[in-house]
Coordinates of C-alpha atoms in Angstrom, one line a residue:
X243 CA -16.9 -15.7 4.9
X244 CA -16.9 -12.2 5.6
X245 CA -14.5 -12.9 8.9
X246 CA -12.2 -15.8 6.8
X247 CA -11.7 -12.0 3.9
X248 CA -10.7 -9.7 7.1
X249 CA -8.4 -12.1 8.4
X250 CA -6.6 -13.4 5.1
X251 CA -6.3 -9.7 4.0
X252 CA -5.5 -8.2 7.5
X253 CA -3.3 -10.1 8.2
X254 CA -1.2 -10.5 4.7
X255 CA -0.9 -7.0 4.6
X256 CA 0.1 -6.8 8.5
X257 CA 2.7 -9.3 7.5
X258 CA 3.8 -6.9 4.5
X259 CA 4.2 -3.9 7.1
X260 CA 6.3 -5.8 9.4
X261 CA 8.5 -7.1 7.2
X262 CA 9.1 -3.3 5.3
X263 CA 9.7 -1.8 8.9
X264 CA 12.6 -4.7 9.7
X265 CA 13.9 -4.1 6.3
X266 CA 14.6 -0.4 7.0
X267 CA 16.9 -1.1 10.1
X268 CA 18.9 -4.0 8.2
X269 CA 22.4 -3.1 7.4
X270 CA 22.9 -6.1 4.9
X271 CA 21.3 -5.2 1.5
X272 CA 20.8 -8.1 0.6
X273 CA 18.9 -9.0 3.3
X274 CA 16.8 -5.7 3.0
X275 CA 16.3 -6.7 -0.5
X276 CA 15.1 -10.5 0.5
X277 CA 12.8 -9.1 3.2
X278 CA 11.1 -6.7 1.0
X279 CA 10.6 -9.4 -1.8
X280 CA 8.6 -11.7 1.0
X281 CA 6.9 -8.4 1.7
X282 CA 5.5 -7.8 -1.9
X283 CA 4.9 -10.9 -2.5
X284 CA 2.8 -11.3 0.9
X285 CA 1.0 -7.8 -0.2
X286 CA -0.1 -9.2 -3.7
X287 CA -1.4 -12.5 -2.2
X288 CA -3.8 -10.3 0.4
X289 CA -5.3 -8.0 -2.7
X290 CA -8.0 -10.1 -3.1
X291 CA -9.5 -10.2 0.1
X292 CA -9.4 -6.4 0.5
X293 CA -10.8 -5.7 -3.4
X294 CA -13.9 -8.4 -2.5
X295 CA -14.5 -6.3 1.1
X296 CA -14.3 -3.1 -0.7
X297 CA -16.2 -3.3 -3.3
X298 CA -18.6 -5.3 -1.6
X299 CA -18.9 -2.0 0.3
X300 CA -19.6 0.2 -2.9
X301 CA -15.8 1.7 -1.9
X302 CA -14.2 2.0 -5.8
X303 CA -11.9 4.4 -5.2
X304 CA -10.5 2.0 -2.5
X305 CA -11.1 -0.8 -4.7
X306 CA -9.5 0.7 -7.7
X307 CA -6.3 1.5 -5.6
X308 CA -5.9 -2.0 -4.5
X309 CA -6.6 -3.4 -8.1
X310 CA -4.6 -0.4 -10.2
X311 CA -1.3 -1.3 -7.9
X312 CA -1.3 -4.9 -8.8
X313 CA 1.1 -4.2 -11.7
X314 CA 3.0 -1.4 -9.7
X315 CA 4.2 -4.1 -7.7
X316 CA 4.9 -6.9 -9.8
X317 CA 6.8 -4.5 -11.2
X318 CA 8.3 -3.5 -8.3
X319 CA 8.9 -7.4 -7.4
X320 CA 10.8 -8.1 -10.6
X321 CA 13.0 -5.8 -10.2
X322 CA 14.0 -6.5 -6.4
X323 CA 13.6 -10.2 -7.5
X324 CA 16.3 -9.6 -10.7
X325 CA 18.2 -6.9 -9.7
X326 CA 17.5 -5.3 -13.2
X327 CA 17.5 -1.6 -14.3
X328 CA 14.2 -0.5 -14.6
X329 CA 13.1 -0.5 -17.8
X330 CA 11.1 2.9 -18.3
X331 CA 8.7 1.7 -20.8
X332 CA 7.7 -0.9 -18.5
X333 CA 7.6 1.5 -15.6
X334 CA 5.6 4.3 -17.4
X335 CA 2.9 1.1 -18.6
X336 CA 2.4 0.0 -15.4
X337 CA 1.9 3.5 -13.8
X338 CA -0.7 3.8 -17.2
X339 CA -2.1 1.2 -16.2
X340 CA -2.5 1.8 -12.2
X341 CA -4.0 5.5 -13.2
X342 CA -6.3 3.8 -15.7
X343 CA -8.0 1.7 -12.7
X344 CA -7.6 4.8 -10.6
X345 CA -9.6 7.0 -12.9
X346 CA -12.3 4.2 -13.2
X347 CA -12.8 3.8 -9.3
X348 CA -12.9 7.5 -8.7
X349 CA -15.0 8.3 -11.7
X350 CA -17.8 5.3 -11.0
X351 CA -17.6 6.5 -7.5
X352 CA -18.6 10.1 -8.7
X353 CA -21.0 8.9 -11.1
X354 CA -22.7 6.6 -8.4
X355 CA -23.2 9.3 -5.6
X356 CA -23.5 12.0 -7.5
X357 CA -20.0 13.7 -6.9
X358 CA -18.1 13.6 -3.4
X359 CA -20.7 13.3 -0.9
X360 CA -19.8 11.0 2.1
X361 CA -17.2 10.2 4.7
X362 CA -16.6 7.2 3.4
X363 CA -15.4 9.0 -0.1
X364 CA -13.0 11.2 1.6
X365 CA -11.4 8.5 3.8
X366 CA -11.0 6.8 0.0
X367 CA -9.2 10.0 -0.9
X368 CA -7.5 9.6 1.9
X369 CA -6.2 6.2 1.2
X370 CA -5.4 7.0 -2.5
X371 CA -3.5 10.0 -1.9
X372 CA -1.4 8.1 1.0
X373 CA -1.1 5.2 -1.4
X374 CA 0.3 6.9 -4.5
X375 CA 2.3 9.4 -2.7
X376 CA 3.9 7.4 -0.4
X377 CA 4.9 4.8 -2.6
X378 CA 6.5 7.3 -4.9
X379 CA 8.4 8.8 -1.8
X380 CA 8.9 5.5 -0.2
X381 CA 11.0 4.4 -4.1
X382 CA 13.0 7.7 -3.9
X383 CA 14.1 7.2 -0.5
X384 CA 12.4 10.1 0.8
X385 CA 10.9 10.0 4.7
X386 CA 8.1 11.8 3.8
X387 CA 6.7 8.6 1.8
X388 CA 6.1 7.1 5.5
X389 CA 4.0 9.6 6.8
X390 CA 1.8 9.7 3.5
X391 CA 1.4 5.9 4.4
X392 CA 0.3 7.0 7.9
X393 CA -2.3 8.8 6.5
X394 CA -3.6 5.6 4.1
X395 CA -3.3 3.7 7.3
X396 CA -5.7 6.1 9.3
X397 CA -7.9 6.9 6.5
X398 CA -8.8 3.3 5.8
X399 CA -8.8 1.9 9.8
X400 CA -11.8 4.3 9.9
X401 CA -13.6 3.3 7.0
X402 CA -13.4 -0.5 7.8
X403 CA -14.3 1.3 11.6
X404 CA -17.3 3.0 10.0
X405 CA -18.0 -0.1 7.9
X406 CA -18.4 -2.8 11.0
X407 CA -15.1 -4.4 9.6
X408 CA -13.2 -4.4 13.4
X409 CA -10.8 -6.9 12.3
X410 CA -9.2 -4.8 9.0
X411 CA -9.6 -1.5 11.9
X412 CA -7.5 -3.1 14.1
X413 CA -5.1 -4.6 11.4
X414 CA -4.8 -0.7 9.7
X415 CA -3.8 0.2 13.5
X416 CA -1.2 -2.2 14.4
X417 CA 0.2 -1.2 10.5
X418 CA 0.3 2.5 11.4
X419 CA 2.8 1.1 14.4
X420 CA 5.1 -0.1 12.1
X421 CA 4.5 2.5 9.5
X422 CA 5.7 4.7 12.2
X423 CA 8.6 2.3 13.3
X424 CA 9.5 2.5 9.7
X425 CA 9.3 6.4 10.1
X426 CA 11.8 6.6 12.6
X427 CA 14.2 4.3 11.5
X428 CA 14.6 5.5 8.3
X429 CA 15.1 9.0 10.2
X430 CA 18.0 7.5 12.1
X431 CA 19.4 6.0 9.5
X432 CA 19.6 9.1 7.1
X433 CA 20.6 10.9 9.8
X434 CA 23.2 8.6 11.0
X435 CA 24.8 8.8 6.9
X436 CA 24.7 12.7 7.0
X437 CA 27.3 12.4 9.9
X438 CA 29.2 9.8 8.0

């Protein structure tokens, strides 16, 4: 079971990474817009997986960050899949809702071990940190949001390394590659417009 979890999750949100890294160096919006909707979509189907592996794991702050986002990106799916303004209420409930989960899996994490005390809690840090910040870069367009992705990507291919989970380590590797394809396109691309 344990190898059936690393696979379906690896490789949904392999899948996910690909198709965001293609999206970035597609000049036809609406094809950008199509291959990120496949990409969400793909990312919420592999959730599972991941939340069963880290919490089997005792990793909440990991597992809070997978579960938390869930409405982040249904959110986020909606509106690619409608075209719709964003509605800020609904916006500021899921991001109440993502911190909610957030606060739970970092507070049980400090009430089990009795504060930061391992590796594995910092690479969780690690992860969150990458997660929120570069999603929140990533929506305004801002490079930076790749490289705080980067970091998610290293943080938690060690911590399925440390773990004995080689399948989601190598899976968090090949997404660094095209975290850092997606990296330098959208360089090129935002520098290619400042000439323009």
């Amino acid at each position: 079971m344990d190898v059936f979890l690393q696979l379906w999750g690896g490789l949904f949100y392999l899948v996910n990474k690909i198709l965001f890294a293609i999206a970035e160096v597609q000049r036809s919006s609406q094809r950008q817009r199509r291959l990120k909707i496949v990409g969400w979509s793909i990312y919420i189907l592999g959730v599972p997986p991941w939340v069963m592996i880290l919490v089997g794991h005792d990793n909440w702050i990991a597992a809070s960050i997978e579960t938390g986002g869930i409405p982040a990106m249904a959110f986020g799916l909606y509106v690619l899949i409608k075209q719709d303004v964003v509605h800020s209420f609904y916006d500021r409930l899921t991001s109440l809702i993502t911190y909610c989960f957030i606060i739970l899996g970092v507070g049980y994490s400090f009430y089990e071990y009795g504060g930061i005390t391992s590796i594995n809690q910092w690479l969780e840090l690690g992860v969150m940190v990458g997660f929120l910040l570069g999603g929140y870069l990533l929506a305004k367009a801002r490079i930076g949001g790749w490289l705080c992705f980067a970091v998610m990507n290293l943080s938690m291919g060690t911590l399925m390394l440390i773990q004995g989970k080689p399948i989601l380590a190598i899976q968090q590797t090949a997404s660094l590659c095209f975290v850092l394809f997606g990296l330098v396109s959208m360089y090129r691309n935002q520098k290619v417009q400042a000439v323009a």
